Coordinates of C-alpha atoms in Angstrom, one line a residue:
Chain A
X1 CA -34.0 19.7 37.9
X2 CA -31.6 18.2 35.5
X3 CA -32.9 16.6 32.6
X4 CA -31.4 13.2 31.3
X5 CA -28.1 13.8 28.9
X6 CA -29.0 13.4 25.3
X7 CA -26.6 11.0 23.8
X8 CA -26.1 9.6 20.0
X9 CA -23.7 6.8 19.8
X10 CA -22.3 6.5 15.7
X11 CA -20.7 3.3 15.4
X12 CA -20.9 0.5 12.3
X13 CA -20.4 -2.1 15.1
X14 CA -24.1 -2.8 15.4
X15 CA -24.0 -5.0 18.2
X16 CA -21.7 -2.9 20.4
X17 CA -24.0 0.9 20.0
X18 CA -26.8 -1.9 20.7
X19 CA -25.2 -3.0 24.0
X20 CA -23.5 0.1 24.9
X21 CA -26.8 2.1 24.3
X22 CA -28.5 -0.8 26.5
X23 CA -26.0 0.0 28.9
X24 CA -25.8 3.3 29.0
X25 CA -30.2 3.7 29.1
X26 CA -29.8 1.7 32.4
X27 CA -27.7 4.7 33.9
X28 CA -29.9 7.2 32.8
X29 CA -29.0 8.8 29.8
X30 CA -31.4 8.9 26.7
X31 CA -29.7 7.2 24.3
X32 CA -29.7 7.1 19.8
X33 CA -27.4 4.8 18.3
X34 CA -26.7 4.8 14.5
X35 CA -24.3 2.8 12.6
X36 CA -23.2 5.4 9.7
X37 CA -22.4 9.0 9.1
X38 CA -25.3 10.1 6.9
X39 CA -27.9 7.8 9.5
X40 CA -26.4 10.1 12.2
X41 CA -26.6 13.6 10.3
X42 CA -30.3 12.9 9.3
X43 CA -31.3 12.0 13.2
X44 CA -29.2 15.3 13.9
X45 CA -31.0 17.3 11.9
X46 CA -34.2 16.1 13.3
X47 CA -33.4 15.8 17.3
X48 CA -30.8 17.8 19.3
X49 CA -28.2 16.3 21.4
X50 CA -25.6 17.2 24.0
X51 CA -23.1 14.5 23.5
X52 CA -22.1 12.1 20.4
X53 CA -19.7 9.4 21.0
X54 CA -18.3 8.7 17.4
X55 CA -16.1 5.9 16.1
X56 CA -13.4 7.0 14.3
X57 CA -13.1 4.3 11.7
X58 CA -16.2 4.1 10.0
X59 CA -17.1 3.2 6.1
X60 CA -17.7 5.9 3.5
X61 CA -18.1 8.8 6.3
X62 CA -15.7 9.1 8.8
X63 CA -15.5 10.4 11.9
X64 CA -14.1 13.0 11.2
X65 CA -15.5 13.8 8.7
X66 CA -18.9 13.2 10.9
X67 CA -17.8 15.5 13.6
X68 CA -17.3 18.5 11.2
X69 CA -20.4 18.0 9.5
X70 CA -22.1 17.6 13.0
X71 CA -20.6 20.8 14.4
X72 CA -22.4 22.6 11.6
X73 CA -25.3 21.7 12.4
X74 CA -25.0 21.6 16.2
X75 CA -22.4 24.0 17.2
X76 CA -22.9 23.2 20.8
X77 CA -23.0 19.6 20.6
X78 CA -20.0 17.6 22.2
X79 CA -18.5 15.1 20.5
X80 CA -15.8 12.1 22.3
X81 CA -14.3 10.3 19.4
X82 CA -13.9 6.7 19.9
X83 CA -11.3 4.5 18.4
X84 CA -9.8 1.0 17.6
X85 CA -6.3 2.1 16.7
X86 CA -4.1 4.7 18.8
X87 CA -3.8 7.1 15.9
X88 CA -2.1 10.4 17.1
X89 CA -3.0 11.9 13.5
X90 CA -6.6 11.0 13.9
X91 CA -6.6 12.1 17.7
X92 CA -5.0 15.2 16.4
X93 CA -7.1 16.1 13.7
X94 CA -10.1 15.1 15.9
X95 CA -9.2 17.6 18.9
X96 CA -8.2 20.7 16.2
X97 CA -12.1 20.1 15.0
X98 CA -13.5 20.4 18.4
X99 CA -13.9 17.1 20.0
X100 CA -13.6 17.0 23.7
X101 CA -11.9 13.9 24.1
X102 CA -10.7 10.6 22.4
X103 CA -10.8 7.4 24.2
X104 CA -9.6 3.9 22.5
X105 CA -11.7 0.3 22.2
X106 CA -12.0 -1.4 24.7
X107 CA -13.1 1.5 26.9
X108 CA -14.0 1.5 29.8
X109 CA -17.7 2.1 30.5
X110 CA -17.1 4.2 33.6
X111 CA -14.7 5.9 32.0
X112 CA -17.2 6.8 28.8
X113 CA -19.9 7.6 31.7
X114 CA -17.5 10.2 33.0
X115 CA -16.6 11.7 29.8
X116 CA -19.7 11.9 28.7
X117 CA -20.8 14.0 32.0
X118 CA -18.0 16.2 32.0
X119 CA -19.1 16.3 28.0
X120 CA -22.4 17.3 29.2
X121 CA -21.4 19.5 32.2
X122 CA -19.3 21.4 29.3
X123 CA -22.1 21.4 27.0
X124 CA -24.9 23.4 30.0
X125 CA -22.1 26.0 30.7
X126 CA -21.6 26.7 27.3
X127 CA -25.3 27.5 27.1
X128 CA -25.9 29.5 30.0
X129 CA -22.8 31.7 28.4
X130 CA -24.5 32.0 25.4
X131 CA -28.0 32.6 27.1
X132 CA -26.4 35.4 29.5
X133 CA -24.7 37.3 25.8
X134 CA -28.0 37.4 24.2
X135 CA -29.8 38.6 27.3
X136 CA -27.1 41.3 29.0
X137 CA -29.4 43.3 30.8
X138 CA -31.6 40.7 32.7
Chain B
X1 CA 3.9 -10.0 -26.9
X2 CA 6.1 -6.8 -27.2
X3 CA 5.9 -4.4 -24.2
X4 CA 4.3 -1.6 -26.2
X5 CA 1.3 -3.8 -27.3
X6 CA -1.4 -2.9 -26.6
X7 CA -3.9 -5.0 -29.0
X8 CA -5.6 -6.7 -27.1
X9 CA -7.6 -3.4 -25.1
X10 CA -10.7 -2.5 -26.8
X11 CA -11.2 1.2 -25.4
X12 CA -7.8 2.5 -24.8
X13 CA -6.9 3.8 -27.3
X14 CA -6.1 7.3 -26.0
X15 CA -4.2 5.9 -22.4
X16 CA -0.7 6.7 -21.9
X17 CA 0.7 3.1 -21.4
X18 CA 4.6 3.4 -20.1
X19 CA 6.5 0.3 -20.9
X20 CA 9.3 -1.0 -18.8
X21 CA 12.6 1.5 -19.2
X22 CA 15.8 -0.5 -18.2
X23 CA 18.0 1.6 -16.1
X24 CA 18.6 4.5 -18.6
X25 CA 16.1 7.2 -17.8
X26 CA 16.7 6.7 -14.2
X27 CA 20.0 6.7 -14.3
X28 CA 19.6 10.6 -15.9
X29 CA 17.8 11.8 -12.9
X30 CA 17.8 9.9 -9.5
X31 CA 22.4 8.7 -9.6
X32 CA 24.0 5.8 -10.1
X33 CA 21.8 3.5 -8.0
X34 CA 19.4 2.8 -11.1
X35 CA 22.0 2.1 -13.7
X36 CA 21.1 -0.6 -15.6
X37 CA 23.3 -4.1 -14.5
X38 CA 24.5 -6.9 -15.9
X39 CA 21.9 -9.6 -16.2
X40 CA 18.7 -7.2 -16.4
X41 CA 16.5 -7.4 -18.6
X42 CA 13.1 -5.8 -19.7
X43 CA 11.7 -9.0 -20.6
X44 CA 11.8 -13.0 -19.8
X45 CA 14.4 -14.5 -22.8
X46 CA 15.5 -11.0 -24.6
X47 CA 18.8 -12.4 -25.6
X48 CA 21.5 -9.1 -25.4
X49 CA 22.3 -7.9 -22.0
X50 CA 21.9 -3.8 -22.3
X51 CA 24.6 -3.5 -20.0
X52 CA 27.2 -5.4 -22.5
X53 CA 26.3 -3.9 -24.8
X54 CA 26.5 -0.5 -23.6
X55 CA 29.7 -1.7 -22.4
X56 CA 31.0 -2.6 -26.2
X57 CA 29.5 0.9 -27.1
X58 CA 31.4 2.7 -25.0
X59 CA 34.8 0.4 -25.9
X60 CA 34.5 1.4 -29.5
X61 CA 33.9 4.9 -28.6
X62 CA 36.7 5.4 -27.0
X63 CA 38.7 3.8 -29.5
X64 CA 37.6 5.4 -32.6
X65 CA 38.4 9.3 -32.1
X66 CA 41.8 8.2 -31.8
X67 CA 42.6 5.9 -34.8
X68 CA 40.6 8.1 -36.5
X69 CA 42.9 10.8 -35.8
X70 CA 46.1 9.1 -36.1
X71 CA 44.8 7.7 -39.5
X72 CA 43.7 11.3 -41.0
X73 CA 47.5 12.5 -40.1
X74 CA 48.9 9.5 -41.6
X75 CA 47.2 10.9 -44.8
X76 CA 48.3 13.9 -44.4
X77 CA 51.8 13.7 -43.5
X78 CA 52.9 10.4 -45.1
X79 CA 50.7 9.4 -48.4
X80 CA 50.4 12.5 -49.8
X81 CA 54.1 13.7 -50.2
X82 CA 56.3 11.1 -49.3
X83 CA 54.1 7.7 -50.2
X84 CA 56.7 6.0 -47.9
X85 CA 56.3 2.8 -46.1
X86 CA 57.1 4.7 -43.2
X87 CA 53.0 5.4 -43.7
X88 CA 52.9 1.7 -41.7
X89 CA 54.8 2.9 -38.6
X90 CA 53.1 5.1 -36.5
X91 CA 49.2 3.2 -38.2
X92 CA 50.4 0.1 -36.0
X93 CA 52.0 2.2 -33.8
X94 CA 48.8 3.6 -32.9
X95 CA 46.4 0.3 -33.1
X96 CA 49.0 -0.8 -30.3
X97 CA 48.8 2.0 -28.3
X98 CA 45.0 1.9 -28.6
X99 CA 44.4 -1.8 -27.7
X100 CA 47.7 -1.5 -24.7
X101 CA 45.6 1.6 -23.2
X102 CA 41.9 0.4 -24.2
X103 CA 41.3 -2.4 -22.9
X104 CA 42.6 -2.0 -19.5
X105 CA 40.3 1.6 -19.6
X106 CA 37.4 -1.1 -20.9
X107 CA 37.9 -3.4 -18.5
X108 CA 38.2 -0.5 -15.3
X109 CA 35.1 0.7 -16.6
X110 CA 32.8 -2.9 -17.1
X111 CA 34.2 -3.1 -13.1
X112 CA 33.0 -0.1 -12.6
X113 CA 29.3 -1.0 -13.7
X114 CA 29.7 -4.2 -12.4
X115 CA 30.0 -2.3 -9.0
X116 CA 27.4 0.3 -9.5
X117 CA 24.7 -2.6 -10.5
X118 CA 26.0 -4.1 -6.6
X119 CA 25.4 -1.1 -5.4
X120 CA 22.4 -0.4 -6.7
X121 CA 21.1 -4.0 -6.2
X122 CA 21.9 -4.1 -2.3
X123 CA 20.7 -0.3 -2.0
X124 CA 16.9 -2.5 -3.4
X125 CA 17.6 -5.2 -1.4
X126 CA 17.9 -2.8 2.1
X127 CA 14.9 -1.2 0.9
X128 CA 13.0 -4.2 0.6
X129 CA 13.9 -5.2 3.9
X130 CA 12.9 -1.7 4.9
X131 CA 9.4 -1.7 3.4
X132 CA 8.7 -5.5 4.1
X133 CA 9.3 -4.5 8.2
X134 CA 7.0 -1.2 7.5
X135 CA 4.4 -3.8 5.6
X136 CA 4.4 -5.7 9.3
X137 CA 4.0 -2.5 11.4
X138 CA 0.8 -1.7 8.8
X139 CA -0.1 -5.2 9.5
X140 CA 0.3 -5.9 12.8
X141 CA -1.4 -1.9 13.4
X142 CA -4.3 -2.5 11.5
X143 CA -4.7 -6.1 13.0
X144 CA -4.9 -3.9 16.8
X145 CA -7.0 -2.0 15.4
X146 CA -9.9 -5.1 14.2
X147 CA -9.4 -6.6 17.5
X148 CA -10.0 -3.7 19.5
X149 CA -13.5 -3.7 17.8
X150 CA -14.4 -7.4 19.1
X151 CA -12.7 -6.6 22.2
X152 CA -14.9 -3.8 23.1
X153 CA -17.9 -5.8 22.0
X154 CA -16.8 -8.9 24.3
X155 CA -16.1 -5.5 27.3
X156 CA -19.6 -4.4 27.1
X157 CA -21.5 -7.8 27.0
X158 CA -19.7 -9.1 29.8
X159 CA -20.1 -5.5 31.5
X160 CA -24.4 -6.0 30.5
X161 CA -24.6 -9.4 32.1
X162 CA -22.7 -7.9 34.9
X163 CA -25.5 -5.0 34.9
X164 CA -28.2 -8.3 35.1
X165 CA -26.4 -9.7 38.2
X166 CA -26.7 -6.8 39.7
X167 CA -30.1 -6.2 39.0
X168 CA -31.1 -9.2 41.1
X169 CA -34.1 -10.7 38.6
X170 CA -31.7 -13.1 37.7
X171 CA -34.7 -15.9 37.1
X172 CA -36.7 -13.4 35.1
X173 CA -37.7 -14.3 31.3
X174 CA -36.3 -10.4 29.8
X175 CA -32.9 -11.3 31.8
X176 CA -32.5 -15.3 30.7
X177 CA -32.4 -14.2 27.2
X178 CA -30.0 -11.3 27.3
X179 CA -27.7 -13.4 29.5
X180 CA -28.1 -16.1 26.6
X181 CA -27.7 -13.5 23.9
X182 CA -24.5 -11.7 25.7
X183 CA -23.1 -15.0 25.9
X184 CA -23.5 -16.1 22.3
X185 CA -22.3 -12.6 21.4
X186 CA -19.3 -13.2 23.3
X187 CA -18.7 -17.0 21.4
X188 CA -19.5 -15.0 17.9
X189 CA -16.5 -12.1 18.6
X190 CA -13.9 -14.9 19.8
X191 CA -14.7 -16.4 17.0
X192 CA -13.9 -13.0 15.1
X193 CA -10.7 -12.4 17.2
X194 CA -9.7 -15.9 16.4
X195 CA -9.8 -15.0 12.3
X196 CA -8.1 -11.7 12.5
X197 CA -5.0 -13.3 14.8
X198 CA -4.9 -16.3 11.6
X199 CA -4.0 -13.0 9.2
X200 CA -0.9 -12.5 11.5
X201 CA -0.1 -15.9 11.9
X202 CA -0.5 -16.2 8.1
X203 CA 2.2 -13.4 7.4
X204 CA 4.9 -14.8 10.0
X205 CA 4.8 -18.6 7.4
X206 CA 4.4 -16.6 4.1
X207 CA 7.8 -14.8 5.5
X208 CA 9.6 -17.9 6.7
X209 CA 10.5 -19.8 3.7
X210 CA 11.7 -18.6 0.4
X211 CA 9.6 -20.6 -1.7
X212 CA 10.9 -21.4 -5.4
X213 CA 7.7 -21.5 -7.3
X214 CA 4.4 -19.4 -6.2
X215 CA 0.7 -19.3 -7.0
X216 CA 0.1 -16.1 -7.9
X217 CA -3.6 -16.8 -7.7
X218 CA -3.1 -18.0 -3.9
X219 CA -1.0 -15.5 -2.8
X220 CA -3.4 -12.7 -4.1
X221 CA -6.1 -13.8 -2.0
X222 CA -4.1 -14.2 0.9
X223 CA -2.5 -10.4 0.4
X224 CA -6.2 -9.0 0.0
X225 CA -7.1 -11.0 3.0
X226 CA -4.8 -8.4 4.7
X227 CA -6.1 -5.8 3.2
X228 CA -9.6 -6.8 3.9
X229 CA -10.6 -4.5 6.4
X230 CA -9.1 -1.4 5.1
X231 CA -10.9 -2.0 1.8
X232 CA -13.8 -2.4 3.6
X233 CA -13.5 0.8 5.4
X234 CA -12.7 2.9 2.0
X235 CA -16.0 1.0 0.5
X236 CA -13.7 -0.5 -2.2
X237 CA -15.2 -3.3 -3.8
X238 CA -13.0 -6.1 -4.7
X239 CA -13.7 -8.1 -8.6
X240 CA -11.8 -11.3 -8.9
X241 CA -11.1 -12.8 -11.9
X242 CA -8.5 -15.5 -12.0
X243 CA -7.5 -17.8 -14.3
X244 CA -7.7 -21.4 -12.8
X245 CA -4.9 -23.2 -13.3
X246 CA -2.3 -21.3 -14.0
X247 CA 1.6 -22.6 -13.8
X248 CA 3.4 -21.6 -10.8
X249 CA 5.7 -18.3 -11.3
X250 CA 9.4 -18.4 -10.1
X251 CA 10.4 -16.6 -7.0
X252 CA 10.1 -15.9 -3.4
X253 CA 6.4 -15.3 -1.9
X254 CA 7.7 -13.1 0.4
X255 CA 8.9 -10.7 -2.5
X256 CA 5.6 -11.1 -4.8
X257 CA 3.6 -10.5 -1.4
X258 CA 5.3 -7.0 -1.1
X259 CA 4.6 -6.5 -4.7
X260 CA 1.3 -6.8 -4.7
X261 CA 0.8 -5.5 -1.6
X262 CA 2.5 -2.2 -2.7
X263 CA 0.4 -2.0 -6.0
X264 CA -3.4 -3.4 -4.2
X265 CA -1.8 -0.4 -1.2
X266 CA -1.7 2.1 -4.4
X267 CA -5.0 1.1 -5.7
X268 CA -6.7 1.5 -2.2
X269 CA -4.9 5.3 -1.5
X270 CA -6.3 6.2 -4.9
X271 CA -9.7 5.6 -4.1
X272 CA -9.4 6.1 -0.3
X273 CA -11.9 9.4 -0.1
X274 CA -14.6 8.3 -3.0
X275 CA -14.5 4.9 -2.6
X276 CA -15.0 2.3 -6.2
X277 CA -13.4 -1.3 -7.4
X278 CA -10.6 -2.8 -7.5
X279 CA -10.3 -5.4 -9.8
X280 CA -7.5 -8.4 -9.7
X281 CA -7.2 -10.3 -12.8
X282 CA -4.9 -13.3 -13.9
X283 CA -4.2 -15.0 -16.6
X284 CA -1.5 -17.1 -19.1
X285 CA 0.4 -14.7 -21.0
X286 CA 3.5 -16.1 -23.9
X287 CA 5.4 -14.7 -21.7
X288 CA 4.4 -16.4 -18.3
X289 CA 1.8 -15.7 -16.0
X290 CA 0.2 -12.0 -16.3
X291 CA -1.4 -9.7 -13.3
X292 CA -3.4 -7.0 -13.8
X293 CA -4.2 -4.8 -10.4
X294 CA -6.8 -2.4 -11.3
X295 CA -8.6 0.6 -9.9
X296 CA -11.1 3.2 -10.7
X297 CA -9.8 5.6 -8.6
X298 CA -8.4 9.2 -9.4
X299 CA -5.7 7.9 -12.0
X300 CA -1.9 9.1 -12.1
X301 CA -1.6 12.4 -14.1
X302 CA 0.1 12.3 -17.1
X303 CA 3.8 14.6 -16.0
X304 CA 4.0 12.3 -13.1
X305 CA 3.5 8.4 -15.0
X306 CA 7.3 8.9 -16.4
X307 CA 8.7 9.8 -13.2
X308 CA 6.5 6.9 -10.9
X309 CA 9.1 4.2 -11.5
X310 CA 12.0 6.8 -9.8
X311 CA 13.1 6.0 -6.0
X312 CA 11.4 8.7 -3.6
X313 CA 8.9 10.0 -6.2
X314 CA 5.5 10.5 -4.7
X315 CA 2.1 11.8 -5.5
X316 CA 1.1 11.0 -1.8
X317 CA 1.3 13.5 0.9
X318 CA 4.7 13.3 3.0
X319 CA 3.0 11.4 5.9
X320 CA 1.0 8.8 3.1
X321 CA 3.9 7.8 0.4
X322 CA 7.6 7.3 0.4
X323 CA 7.7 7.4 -3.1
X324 CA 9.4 3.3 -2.4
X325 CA 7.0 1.1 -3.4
X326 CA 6.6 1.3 -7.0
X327 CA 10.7 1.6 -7.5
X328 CA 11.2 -2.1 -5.2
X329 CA 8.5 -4.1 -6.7
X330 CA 9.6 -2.9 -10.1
X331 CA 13.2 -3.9 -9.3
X332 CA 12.0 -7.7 -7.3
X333 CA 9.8 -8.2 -10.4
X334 CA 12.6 -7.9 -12.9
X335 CA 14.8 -9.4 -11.0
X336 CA 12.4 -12.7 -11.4
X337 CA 12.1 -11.6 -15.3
X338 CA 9.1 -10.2 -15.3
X339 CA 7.7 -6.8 -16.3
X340 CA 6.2 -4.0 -14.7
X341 CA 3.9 -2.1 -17.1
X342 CA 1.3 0.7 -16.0
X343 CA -1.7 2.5 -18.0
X344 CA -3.5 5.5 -16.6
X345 CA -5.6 8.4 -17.5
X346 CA -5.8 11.4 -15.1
X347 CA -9.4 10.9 -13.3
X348 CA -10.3 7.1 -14.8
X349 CA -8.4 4.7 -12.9
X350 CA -4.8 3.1 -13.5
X351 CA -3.9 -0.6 -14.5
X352 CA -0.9 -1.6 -13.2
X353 CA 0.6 -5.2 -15.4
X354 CA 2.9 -7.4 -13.7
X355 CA 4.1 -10.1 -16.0
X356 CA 6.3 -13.1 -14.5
X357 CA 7.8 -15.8 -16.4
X358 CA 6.3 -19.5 -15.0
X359 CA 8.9 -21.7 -13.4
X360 CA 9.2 -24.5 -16.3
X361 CA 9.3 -21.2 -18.8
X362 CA 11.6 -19.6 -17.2
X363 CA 14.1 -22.5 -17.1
X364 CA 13.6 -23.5 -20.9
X365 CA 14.0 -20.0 -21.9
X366 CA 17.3 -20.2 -19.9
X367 CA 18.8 -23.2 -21.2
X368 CA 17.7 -21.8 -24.9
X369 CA 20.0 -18.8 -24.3
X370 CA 22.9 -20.3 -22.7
X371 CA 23.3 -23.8 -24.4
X372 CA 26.6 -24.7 -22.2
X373 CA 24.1 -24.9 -19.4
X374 CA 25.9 -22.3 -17.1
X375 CA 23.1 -20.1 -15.6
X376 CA 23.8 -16.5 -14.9
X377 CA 24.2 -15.3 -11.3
X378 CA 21.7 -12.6 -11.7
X379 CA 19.6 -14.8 -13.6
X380 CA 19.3 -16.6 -9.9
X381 CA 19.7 -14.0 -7.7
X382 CA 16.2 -14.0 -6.3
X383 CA 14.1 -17.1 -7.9
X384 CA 16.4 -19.7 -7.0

């Protein structure tokens, strides 16, 4: 039985983590949207997730600075950043901290669907490795 | 008000505050690009061009060791033993030499300045050029990058009342009013799109013509209005206060935009990572029109003020700062006759002063200093 992806959309574009989280619901997923940095660390620290799309640009936190601060408190979680402006630094910077993949506004939703299942797929092998290291004997 | 004054500042009494520095210093360390040129000057109406009279300097330099020496042997050989007329020979002998040999070596070397200041004044005038195409790629890149945001908004409302369709309860009460609501969204972000193309739009007419006189007040707002978003995004809040009615400055908008785009692009990279205020102020100054672009950011530490001014110096990383902008708008703002000053303390902010003589200003001061009429070339070069 596979249980629905956990998914927190950080954006300060209100109306689009509205949409897209309508959206995305629709398909399946459980679905957070936030509109900052610290809104997103506090619902982190409170509920676990498998996948976080994050906007790049945002104001006072980043996101990239979000996605470091995120990784610390969910190692595990997979992050797709999301962006307005084709950065290459930015992409860079966002791949060297462990994001899984960077799409650019507008994006496609099938596109984000897919990403965010691979994302997800990533995310339940990850686990089961870990699981299998703690338990060697079983 | 002298460039060093700094009366009328309550609390800074303990700020470095580096006045402008005509060609001198920078000619020491950074070649012969920043010598200083005919026609500059520090300040609207100081009368004595530095450059002639470094020129004159140099002349009677280069005359003196000479006669000097000619005049002690005369002493010497001729007073002392002889006390013959003969003493008259060899004086005007060498004030002939002197003045043959002299003036042609003064004169090779006044073209020689005269050719370094070209130098030096087309090497600015590429770089301008340079930094006012890089201004439009910053533009026209941050532009892409507001639209995409409205774009994707538009995407996914279309892509929701696609969803609806698709659903089939197209008649039902919950669908009716997210159709309506997707539509309005979509109205409300072409509406967005529609602002953030004007800014481009904007740029492309500010560029076009080379205007004589300029608000200063106006074409602040329209240069913040570029920087808008970014601002935004850093959480640096803007304070305005500006003089109303203020005389129109001489010069070029195109030139004043890139200044105060370089110094609001300075402010905004100082607070970049903590965020804080920028405040724009303007008012009448003896001198003109004053502008005063200040942030509270982490300040310019005190080894690297001197050097600031100096092509290629930075603070910035590599990838951040050319080390351009503060060299250019120095060099368009004196140009005009204006001043660039700057006050800073390492961790409270810096203040960066541009003062620019006002069009009617300007010209009296001009006619004042040259009563024939006959205005300067470099007093031209760029306002008119």
């Amino acid at each position: 039985m596979t249980r629905p992806i956990r998914l927190l959309i950080v954006d300060d574009e209100k109306r689009l983590v509205e949409t897209l989280s309508k959206r995305l619901t629709a398909r399946g997923l459980y679905v957070e949207g936030v509109h900052s940095g610290a809104e997103a660390l506090a619902l982190m620290q409170a509920k676990p997730f498998d996948v976080a799309l994050l906007d790049v640009r945002m104001p006072v936190m980043d996101g990239i600075t979000l996605l470091r601060e995120a990784k610390k408190l969910q190692p595990l979680l997979q992050v797709i950043m999301l962006s307005g402006n084709a950065s290459i630094n930015a992409a860079v910077e966002g791949m060297r901290l462990g994001a899984l993949e960077y799409l650019l506004k507008p994006a496609n939703l099938e596109d984000v669907l897919a990403k965010i299942e691979e994302a997800f797929k990533k995310k339940r092998l990850e686990e089961e490795r870990l699981a299998a290291q703690r338990a060697p004997g079983e | 008000m002298t460039p060093g004054d700094g009366a009328d500042r309550g609390p800074g009494a303990a700020v470095r505050r580096l006045p402008p520095r005509p060609g001198r210093r920078a000619a020491r360390g950074r070649g012969a690009s920043s010598w200083a040129a005919p026609g500059r000057r520090g300040r609207a109406g100081a009368a004595p061009q530095p450059s002639r009279l470094l020129q004159r300097t140099m002349l009677a330099l280069l005359l003196t060791p000479p006669a000097c020496l000619v005049l002690f042997a005369l002493a010497v050989v001729f007073w002392g033993p002889h006390r013959s007329a003969a003493f008259f020979i060899p004086l005007v002998t060498a004030l002939v030499l002197s003045t043959v040999l002299g003036w042609p070596l003064a004169a090779r070397l006044r073209r020689q300045l005269t050719a370094l200041a070209r130098q030096r004044d087309a090497f600015y005038e590429e770089l301008l050029r340079l930094s006012k195409a890089a201004s439009l790629g910053e533009v026209a890149s941050s532009i892409a990058h507001d639209l995409n945001n409205p774009l994707a908004i538009m995407r996914e409302e279309a892509g929701w009342i696609q969803d609806l369709m698709k659903g089939g309860d197209l008649q039902g009460a919950y669908t009716q009013v997210e159709i309506t609501n997707a539509l309005q969204q979509i109205d409300i972000q072409i509406e967005r799109s529609r602002e953030i193309t004007q800014r481009l739009l904007q740029w492309g007419r500010d560029s076009a013509p080379q205007t004589q006189s300029v608000d200063v007040n106006l074409l602040l707002n329209k240069t913040l209005y570029l920087l808008e978003s970014e601002l935004q995004t850093a959480g640096v809040h803007v304070v305005k206060e500006l003089a109303p009615g203020l005389a129109p400055v001489r010069g070029g908008a195109p030139e004043l935009r890139q200044v105060f785009l370089n110094l609001m692009k300075n402010a905004l990279d100082a607070m970049k990572d903590r965020g804080g205020t920028m405040t724009l102020v303007t008012r009448a100054d003896p001198d003109g029109v004053r502008i005063e672009i200040k942030d509270t950011g982490e300040g310019v530490p005190a080894a690297a003020l001197e050097h600031i001014f100096e092509p290629f110096y930075t603070t910035k990383p590599a990838s951040e700062g050319t080390g351009l902008g503060l060299p250019i708008s120095r060099w368009i703002v004196e140009k005009l006759g204006g001043r660039v000053e700057v006050e800073s303390r390492e961790g409270a902010g810096a203040s960066f002063q541009v003062t620019l003589p006002t069009q009617q200003a300007s010209d009296v001061d001009t006619a004042a200093r040259r009563p024939d009429g006959v205005v300067g070339a470099a007093d031209r070069s760029l306002g008119g």
